[in-house]
Tab-separated table of C-alpha atoms in Angstrom:
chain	number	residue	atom	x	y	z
A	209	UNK	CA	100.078	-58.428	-148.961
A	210	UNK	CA	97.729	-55.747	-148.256
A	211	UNK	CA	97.575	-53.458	-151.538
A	212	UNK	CA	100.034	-49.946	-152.117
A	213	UNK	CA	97.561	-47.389	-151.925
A	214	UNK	CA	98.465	-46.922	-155.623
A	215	UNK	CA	97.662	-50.110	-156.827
A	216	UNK	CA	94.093	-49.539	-155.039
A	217	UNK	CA	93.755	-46.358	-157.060
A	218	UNK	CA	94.691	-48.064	-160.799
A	219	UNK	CA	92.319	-50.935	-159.572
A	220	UNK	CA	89.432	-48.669	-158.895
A	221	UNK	CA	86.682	-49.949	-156.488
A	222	UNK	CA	85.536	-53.771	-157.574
A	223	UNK	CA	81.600	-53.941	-157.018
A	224	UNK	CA	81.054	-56.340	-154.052
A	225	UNK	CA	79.337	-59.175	-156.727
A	226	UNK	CA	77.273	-60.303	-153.079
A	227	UNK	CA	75.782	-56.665	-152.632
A	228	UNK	CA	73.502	-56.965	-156.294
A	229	UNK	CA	72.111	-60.117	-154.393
A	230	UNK	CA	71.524	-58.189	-151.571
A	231	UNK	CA	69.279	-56.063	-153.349
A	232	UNK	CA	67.618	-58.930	-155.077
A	233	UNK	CA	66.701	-60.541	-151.776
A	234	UNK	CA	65.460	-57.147	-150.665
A	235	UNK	CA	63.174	-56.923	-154.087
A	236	UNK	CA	61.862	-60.226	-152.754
A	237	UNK	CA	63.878	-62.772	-154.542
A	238	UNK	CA	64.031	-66.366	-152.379
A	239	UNK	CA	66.697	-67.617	-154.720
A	240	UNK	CA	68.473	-64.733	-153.632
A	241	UNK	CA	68.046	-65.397	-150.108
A	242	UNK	CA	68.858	-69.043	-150.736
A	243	UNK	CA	72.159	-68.035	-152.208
A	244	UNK	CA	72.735	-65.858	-149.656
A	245	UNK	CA	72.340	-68.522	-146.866
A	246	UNK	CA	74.052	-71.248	-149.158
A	247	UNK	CA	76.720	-68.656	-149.776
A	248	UNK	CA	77.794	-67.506	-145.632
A	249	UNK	CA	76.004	-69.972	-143.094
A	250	UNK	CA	79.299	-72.890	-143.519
A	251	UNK	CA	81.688	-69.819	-142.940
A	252	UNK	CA	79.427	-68.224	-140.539
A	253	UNK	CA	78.945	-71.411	-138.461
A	254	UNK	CA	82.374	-71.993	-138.164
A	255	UNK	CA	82.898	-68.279	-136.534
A	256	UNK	CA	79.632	-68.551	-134.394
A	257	UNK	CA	81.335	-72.245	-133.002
A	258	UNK	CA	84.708	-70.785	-131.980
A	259	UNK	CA	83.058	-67.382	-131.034
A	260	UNK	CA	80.470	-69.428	-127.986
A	261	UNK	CA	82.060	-72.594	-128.086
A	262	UNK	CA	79.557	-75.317	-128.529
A	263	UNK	CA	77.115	-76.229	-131.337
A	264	UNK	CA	74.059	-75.638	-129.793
A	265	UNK	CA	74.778	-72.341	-129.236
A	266	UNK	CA	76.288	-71.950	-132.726
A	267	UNK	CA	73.203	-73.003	-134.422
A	268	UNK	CA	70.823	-70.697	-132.304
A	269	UNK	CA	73.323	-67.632	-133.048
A	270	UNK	CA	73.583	-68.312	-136.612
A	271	UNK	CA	69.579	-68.599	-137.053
A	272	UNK	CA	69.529	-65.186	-134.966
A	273	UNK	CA	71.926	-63.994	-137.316
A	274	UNK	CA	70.549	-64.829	-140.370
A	275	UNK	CA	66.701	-64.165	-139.169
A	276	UNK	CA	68.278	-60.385	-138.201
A	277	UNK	CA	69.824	-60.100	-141.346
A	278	UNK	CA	66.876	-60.835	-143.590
A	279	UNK	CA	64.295	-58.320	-141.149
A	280	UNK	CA	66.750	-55.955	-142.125
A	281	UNK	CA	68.371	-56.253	-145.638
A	282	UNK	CA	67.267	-52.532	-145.643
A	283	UNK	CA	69.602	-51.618	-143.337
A	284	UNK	CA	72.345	-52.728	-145.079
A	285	UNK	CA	74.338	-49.247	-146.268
A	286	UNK	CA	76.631	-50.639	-148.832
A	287	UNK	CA	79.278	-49.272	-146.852
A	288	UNK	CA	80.635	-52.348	-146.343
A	289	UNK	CA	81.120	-56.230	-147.843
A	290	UNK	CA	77.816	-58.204	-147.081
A	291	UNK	CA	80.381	-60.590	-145.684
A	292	UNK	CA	81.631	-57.778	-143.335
A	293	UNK	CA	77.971	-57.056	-142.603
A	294	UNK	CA	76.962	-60.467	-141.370
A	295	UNK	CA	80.245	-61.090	-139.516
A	296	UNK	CA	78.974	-57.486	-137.690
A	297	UNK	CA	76.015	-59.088	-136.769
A	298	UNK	CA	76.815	-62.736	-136.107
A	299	UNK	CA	79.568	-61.083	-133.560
A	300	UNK	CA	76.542	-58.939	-131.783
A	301	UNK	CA	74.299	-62.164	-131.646
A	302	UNK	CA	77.430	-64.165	-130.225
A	303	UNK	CA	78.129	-61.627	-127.456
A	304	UNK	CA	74.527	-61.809	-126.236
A	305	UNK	CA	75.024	-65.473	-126.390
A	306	UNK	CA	77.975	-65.477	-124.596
A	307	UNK	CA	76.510	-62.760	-121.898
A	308	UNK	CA	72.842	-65.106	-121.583
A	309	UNK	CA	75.025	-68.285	-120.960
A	310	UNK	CA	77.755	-66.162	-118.235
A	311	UNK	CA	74.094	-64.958	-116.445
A	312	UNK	CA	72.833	-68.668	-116.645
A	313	UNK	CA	76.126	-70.057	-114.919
A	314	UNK	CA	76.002	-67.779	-112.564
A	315	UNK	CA	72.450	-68.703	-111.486
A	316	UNK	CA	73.324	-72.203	-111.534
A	317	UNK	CA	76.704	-71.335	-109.296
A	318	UNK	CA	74.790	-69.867	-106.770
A	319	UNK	CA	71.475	-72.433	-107.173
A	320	UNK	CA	75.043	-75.033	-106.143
A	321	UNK	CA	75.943	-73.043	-103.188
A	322	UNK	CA	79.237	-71.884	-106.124
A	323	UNK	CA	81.214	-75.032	-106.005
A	324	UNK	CA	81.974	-74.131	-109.276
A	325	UNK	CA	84.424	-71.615	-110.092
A	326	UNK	CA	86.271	-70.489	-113.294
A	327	UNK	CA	84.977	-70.774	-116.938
A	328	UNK	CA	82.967	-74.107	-117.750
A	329	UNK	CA	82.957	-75.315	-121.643
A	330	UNK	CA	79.883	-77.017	-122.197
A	331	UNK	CA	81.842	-79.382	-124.920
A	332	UNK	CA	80.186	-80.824	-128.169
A	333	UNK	CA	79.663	-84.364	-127.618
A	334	UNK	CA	81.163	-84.791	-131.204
A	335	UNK	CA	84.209	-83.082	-130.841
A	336	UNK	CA	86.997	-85.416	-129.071
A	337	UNK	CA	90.196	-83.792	-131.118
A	338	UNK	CA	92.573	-82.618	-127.862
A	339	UNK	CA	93.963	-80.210	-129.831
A	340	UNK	CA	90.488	-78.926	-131.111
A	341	UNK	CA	89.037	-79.014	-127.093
A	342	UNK	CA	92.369	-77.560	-126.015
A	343	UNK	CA	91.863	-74.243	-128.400
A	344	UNK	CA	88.433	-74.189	-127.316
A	345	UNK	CA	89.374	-73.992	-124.181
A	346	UNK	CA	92.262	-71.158	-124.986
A	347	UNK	CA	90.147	-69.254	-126.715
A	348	UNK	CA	87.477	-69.481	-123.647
A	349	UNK	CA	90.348	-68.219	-121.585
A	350	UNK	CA	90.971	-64.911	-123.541
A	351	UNK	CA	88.977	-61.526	-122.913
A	352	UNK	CA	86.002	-61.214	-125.287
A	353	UNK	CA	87.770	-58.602	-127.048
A	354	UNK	CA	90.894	-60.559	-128.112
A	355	UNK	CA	88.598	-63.763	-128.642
A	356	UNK	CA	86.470	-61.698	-131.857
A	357	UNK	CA	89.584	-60.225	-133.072
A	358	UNK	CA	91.586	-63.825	-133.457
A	359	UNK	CA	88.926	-65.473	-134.671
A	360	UNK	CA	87.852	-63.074	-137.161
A	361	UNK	CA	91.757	-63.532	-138.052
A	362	UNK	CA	92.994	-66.846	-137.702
A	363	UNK	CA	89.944	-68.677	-138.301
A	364	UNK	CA	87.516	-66.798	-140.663
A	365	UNK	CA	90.790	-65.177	-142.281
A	366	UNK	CA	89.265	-61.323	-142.559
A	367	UNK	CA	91.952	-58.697	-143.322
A	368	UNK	CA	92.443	-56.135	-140.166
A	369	UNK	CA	90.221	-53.819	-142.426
A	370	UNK	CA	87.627	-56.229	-142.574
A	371	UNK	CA	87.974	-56.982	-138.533
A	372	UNK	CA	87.878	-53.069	-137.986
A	373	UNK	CA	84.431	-52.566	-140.173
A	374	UNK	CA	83.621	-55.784	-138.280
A	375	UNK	CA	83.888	-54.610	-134.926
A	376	UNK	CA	83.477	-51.060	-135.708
A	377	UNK	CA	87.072	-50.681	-134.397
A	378	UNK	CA	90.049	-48.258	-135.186
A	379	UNK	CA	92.881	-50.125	-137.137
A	380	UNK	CA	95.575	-49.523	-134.823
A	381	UNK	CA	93.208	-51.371	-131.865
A	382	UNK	CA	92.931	-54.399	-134.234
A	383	UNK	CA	96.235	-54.619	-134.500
A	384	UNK	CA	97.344	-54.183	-131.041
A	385	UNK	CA	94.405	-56.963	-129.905
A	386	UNK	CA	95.275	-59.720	-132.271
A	387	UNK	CA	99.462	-58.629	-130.955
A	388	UNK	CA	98.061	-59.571	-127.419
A	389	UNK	CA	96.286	-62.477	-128.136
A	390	UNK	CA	98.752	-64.088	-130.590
A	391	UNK	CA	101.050	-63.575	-127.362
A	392	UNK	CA	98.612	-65.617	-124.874
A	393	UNK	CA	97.339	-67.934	-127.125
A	394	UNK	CA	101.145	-69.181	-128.182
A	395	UNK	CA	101.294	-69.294	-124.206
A	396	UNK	CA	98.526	-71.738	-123.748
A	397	UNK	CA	99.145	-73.748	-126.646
A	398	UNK	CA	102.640	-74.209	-125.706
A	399	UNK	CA	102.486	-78.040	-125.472
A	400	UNK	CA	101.805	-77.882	-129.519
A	401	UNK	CA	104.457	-76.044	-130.391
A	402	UNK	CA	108.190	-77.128	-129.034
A	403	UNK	CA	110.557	-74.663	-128.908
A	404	UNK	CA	108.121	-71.580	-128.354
A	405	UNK	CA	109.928	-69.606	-125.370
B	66	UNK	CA	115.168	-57.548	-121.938
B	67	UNK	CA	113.462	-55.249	-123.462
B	68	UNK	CA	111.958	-56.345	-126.363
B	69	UNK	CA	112.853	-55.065	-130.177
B	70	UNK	CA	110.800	-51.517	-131.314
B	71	UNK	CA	109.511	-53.634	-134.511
B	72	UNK	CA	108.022	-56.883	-132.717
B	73	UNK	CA	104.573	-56.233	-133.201
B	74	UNK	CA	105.697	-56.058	-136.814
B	75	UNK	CA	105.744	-59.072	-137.375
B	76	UNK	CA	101.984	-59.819	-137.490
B	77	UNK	CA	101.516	-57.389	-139.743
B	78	UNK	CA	104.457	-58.941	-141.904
B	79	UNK	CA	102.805	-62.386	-141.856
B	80	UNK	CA	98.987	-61.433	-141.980
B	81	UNK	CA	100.321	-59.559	-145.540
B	82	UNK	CA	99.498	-55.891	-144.434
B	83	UNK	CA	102.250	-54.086	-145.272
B	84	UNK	CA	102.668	-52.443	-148.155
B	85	UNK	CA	105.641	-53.601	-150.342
B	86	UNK	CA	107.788	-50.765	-148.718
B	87	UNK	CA	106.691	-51.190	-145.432
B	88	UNK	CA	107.685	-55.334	-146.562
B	89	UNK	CA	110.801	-54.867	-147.680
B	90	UNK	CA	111.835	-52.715	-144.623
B	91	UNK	CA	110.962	-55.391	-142.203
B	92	UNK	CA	112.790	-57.878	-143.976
B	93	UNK	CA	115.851	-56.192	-144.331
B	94	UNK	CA	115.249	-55.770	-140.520
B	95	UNK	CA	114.617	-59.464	-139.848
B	96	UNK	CA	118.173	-60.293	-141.126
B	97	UNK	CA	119.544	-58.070	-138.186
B	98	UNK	CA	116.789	-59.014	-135.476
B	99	UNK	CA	116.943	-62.591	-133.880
B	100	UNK	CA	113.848	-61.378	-131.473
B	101	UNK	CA	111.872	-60.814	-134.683
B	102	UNK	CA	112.679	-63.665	-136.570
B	103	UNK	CA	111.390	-66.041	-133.481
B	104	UNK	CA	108.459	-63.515	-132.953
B	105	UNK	CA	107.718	-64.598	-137.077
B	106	UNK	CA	108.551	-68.263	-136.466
B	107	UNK	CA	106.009	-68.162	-133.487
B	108	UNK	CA	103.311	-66.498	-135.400
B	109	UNK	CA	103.516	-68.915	-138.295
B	110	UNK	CA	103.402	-71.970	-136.310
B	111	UNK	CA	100.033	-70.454	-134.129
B	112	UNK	CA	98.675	-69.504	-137.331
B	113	UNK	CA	99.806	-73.358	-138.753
B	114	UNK	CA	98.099	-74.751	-135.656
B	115	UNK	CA	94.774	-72.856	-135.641
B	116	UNK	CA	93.975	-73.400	-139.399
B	117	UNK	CA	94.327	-76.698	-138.653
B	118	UNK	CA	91.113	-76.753	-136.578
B	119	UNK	CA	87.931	-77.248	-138.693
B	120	UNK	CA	85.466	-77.026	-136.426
B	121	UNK	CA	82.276	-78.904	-136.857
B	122	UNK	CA	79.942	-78.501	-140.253
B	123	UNK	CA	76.864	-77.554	-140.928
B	124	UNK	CA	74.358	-79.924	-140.476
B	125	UNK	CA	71.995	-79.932	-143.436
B	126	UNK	CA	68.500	-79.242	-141.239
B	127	UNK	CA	70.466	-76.569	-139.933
B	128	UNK	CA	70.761	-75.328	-143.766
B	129	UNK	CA	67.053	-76.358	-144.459
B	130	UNK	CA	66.015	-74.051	-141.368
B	131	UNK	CA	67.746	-71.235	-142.588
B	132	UNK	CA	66.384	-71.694	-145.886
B	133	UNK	CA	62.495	-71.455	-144.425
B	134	UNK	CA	63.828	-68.087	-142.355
B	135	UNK	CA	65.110	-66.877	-145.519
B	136	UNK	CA	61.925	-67.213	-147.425
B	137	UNK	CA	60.072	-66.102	-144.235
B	138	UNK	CA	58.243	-69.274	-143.908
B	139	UNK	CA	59.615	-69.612	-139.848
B	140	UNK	CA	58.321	-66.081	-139.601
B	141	UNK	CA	54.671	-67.613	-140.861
B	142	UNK	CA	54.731	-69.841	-138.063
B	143	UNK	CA	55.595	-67.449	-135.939
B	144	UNK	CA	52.868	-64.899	-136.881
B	145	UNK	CA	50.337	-67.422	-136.816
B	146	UNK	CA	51.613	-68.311	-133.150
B	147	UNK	CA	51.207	-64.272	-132.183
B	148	UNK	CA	47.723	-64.337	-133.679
B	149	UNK	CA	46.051	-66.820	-131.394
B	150	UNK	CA	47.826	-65.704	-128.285
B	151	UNK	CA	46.388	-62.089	-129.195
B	152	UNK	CA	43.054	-63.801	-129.925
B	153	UNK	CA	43.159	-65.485	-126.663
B	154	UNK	CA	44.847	-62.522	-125.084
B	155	UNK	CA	41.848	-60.360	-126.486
B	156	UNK	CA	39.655	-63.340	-125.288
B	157	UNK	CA	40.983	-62.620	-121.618
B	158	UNK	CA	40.792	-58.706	-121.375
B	159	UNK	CA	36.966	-58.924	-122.771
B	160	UNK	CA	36.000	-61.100	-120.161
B	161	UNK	CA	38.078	-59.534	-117.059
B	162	UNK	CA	36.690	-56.149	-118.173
B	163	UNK	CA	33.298	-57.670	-118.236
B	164	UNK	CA	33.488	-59.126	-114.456
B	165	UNK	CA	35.013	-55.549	-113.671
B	166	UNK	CA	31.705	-53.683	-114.639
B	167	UNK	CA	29.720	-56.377	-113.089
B	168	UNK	CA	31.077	-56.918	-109.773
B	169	UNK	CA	33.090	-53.306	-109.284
B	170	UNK	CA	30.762	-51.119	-111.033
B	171	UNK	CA	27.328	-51.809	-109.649
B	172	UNK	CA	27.149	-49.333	-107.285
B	173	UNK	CA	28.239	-46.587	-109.954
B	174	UNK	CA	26.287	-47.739	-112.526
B	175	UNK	CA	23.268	-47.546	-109.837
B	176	UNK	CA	24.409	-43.923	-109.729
B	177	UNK	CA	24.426	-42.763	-112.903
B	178	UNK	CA	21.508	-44.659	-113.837
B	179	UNK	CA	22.378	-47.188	-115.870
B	180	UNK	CA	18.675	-48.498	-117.618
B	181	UNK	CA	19.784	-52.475	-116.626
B	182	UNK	CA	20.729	-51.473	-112.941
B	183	UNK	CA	17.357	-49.470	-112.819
B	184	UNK	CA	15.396	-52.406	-113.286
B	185	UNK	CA	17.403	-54.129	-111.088
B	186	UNK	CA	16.733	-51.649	-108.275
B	187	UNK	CA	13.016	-51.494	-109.457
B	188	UNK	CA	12.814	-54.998	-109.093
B	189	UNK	CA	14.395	-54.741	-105.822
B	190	UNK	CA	11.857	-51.917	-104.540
B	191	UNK	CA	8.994	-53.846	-105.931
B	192	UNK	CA	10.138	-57.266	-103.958
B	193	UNK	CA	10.001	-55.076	-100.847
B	194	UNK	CA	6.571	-53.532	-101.753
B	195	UNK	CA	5.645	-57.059	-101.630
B	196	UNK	CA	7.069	-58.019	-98.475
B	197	UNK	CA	5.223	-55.256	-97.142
B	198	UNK	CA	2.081	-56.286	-98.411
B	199	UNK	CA	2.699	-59.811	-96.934
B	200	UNK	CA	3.645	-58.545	-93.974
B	201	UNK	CA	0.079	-56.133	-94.013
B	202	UNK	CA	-1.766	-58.675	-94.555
B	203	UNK	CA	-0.806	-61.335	-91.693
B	204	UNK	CA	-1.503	-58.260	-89.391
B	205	UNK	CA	-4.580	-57.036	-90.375
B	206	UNK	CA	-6.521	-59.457	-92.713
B	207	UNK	CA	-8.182	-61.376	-90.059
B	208	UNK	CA	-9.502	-58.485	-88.618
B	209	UNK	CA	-10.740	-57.121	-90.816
B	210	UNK	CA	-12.548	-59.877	-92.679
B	211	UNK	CA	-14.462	-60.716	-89.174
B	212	UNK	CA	-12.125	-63.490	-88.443
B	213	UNK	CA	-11.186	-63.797	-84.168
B	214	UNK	CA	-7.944	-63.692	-83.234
């Protein structure tokens, strides 16, 4: 239950207990850095997997992520969580991913004369769940827009605040892109759930 | 059909960001609204289905890698990588710049009198002196030493 507004204001403002190890890693601390990484790269992973869709990928965005991150711990206003932060720029890393392997497939299409059409999931060889592949493959289906915003959601389980700092987004388009791809997702994973119209 | 006024509602009702008014308005609403109450259903059995997904973990060299980035030991390697290539980079421009001036800028050098390319062309002059001296020689030597034709 997101907070009344006057709850929020007898609570005060709870320091973000991650930000005072931001500011240790940016004095030069490594066990601050090592907490840091210890702390987000499971949760991170997990986002950067379902964001591109295979593990490969995942890996290379999280060290991009994480190598960003630690360039620029300078950067980092205090404006928002440090989990917030990160998600910001694992999302950024993921889209360039995303945009590098689109270009890629497209060179290979036309290197095949385009016999292949439609999105291609280059699967992890470890993951042989159906219902796992078959929400990979839903989520490859939905706009890159609705994909961030469910994930951030469903799957990393950020508050529409959190998914609006995230993706430097208004509240009310949060909330109408997670609507839409609740909507297509319960579409495509129909065969899971009997009964849904 | 149209569909209720309050149906996107619902995700805000089960992603807990209402407030408790906003709450307690929607739930007085769901008793009225079938469309609502199977919009909530829905959501909470695609919310049930995704969180059932784990995904894949984190391998630990995947952890140990991001432990060397964090204590910039990766960036090490990496700066020791972009010193030689400058080094051999450097390596390169010195010697393309010195074929340049070699080949190219002879005849400018010559010019604007360069001392090196002065001695060159004094050598040059002093080879042809030579050749005219050789040349003097086979013509008029025997002559004038007495010798016949």
């Amino acid at each position: 239950m997101r907070p009344h507004p006057e709850e929020s204001a007898e609570n005060g403002h709870l320091p973000d207990p991650d930000t005072e190890v931001i500011r240790l890693a940016r004095d030069g601390d490594e066990a601050a850095c090592h907490a840091l990484v210890d702390r987000f790269a499971p949760e991170l992973y997990r986002l950067a997997y379902f964001l591109v869709g295979n593990a490969a990928d995942a890996e290379d965005v999280l060290q991009e992520t994480f190598s960003g991150a630690f360039r620029h711990l300078g950067r980092f206003a205090e404006l928002s969580s440090v989990r917030t932060w990160l998600c910001a720029i694992l999302v950024r890393q993921a889209a360039r991913c995303r945009r590098r392997r689109k270009r890629q497939m497209i060179s290979l299409e036309e290197g095949t004369g385009g016999a292949s059409h439609g999105a291609v999931l280059v699967r992890d060889e470890t993951s042989s769940a159906d219902l796992r592949m078959d929400l990979e493959a839903a989520l490859d289906t939905l706009p890159e827009d609705h994909r961030e915003v469910i994930v951030l959601r469903e799957l990393i389980g950020l508050s529409y605040e959190e998914i609006a700092q995230t993706l430097d987004l208004p509240r009310g388009t949060v909330e109408s892109r997670l609507f839409r791809a609740r909507r297509t997702l319960r579409e495509r994973l129909k065969d899971y759930m009997p009964g849904i119209r | 059909m149209s569909e209720c006024d309050h149906i996107r509602e619902a995700s805000l009702y089960h992603d807990g960001e209402m407030t408790r008014e906003e709450a307690s308005r929607f739930e007085e609403h769901l008793r009225q609204c079938q469309a609502c109450r199977r919009e909530l259903e829905e959501i909470r059995r695609l919310s049930a289905l995704l969180s059932s997904i784990r995904g894949p973990s984190l391998e630990s060299d995947v952890l140990g890698r991001l432990h060397r980035t964090a204590t910039g030991a990766e960036e090490g390697v990496v700066v020791s990588m972009a010193r030689r290539l400058i080094a051999v980079a450097a390596a390169i421009m010195v010697a393309c710049t010195a074929w340049t001036l070699g080949v190219g800028g002879r005849t400018e050098a010559a010019a604007a009198g360069e001392p090196w390319e002065l001695t060159a062309v004094t050598l040059r002059t002093e080879v042809s002196d030579a050749q005219r001296v050789a040349q003097w020689m086979v013509e008029n030597l025997p002559s004038e030493n007495g010798n016949d034709r």
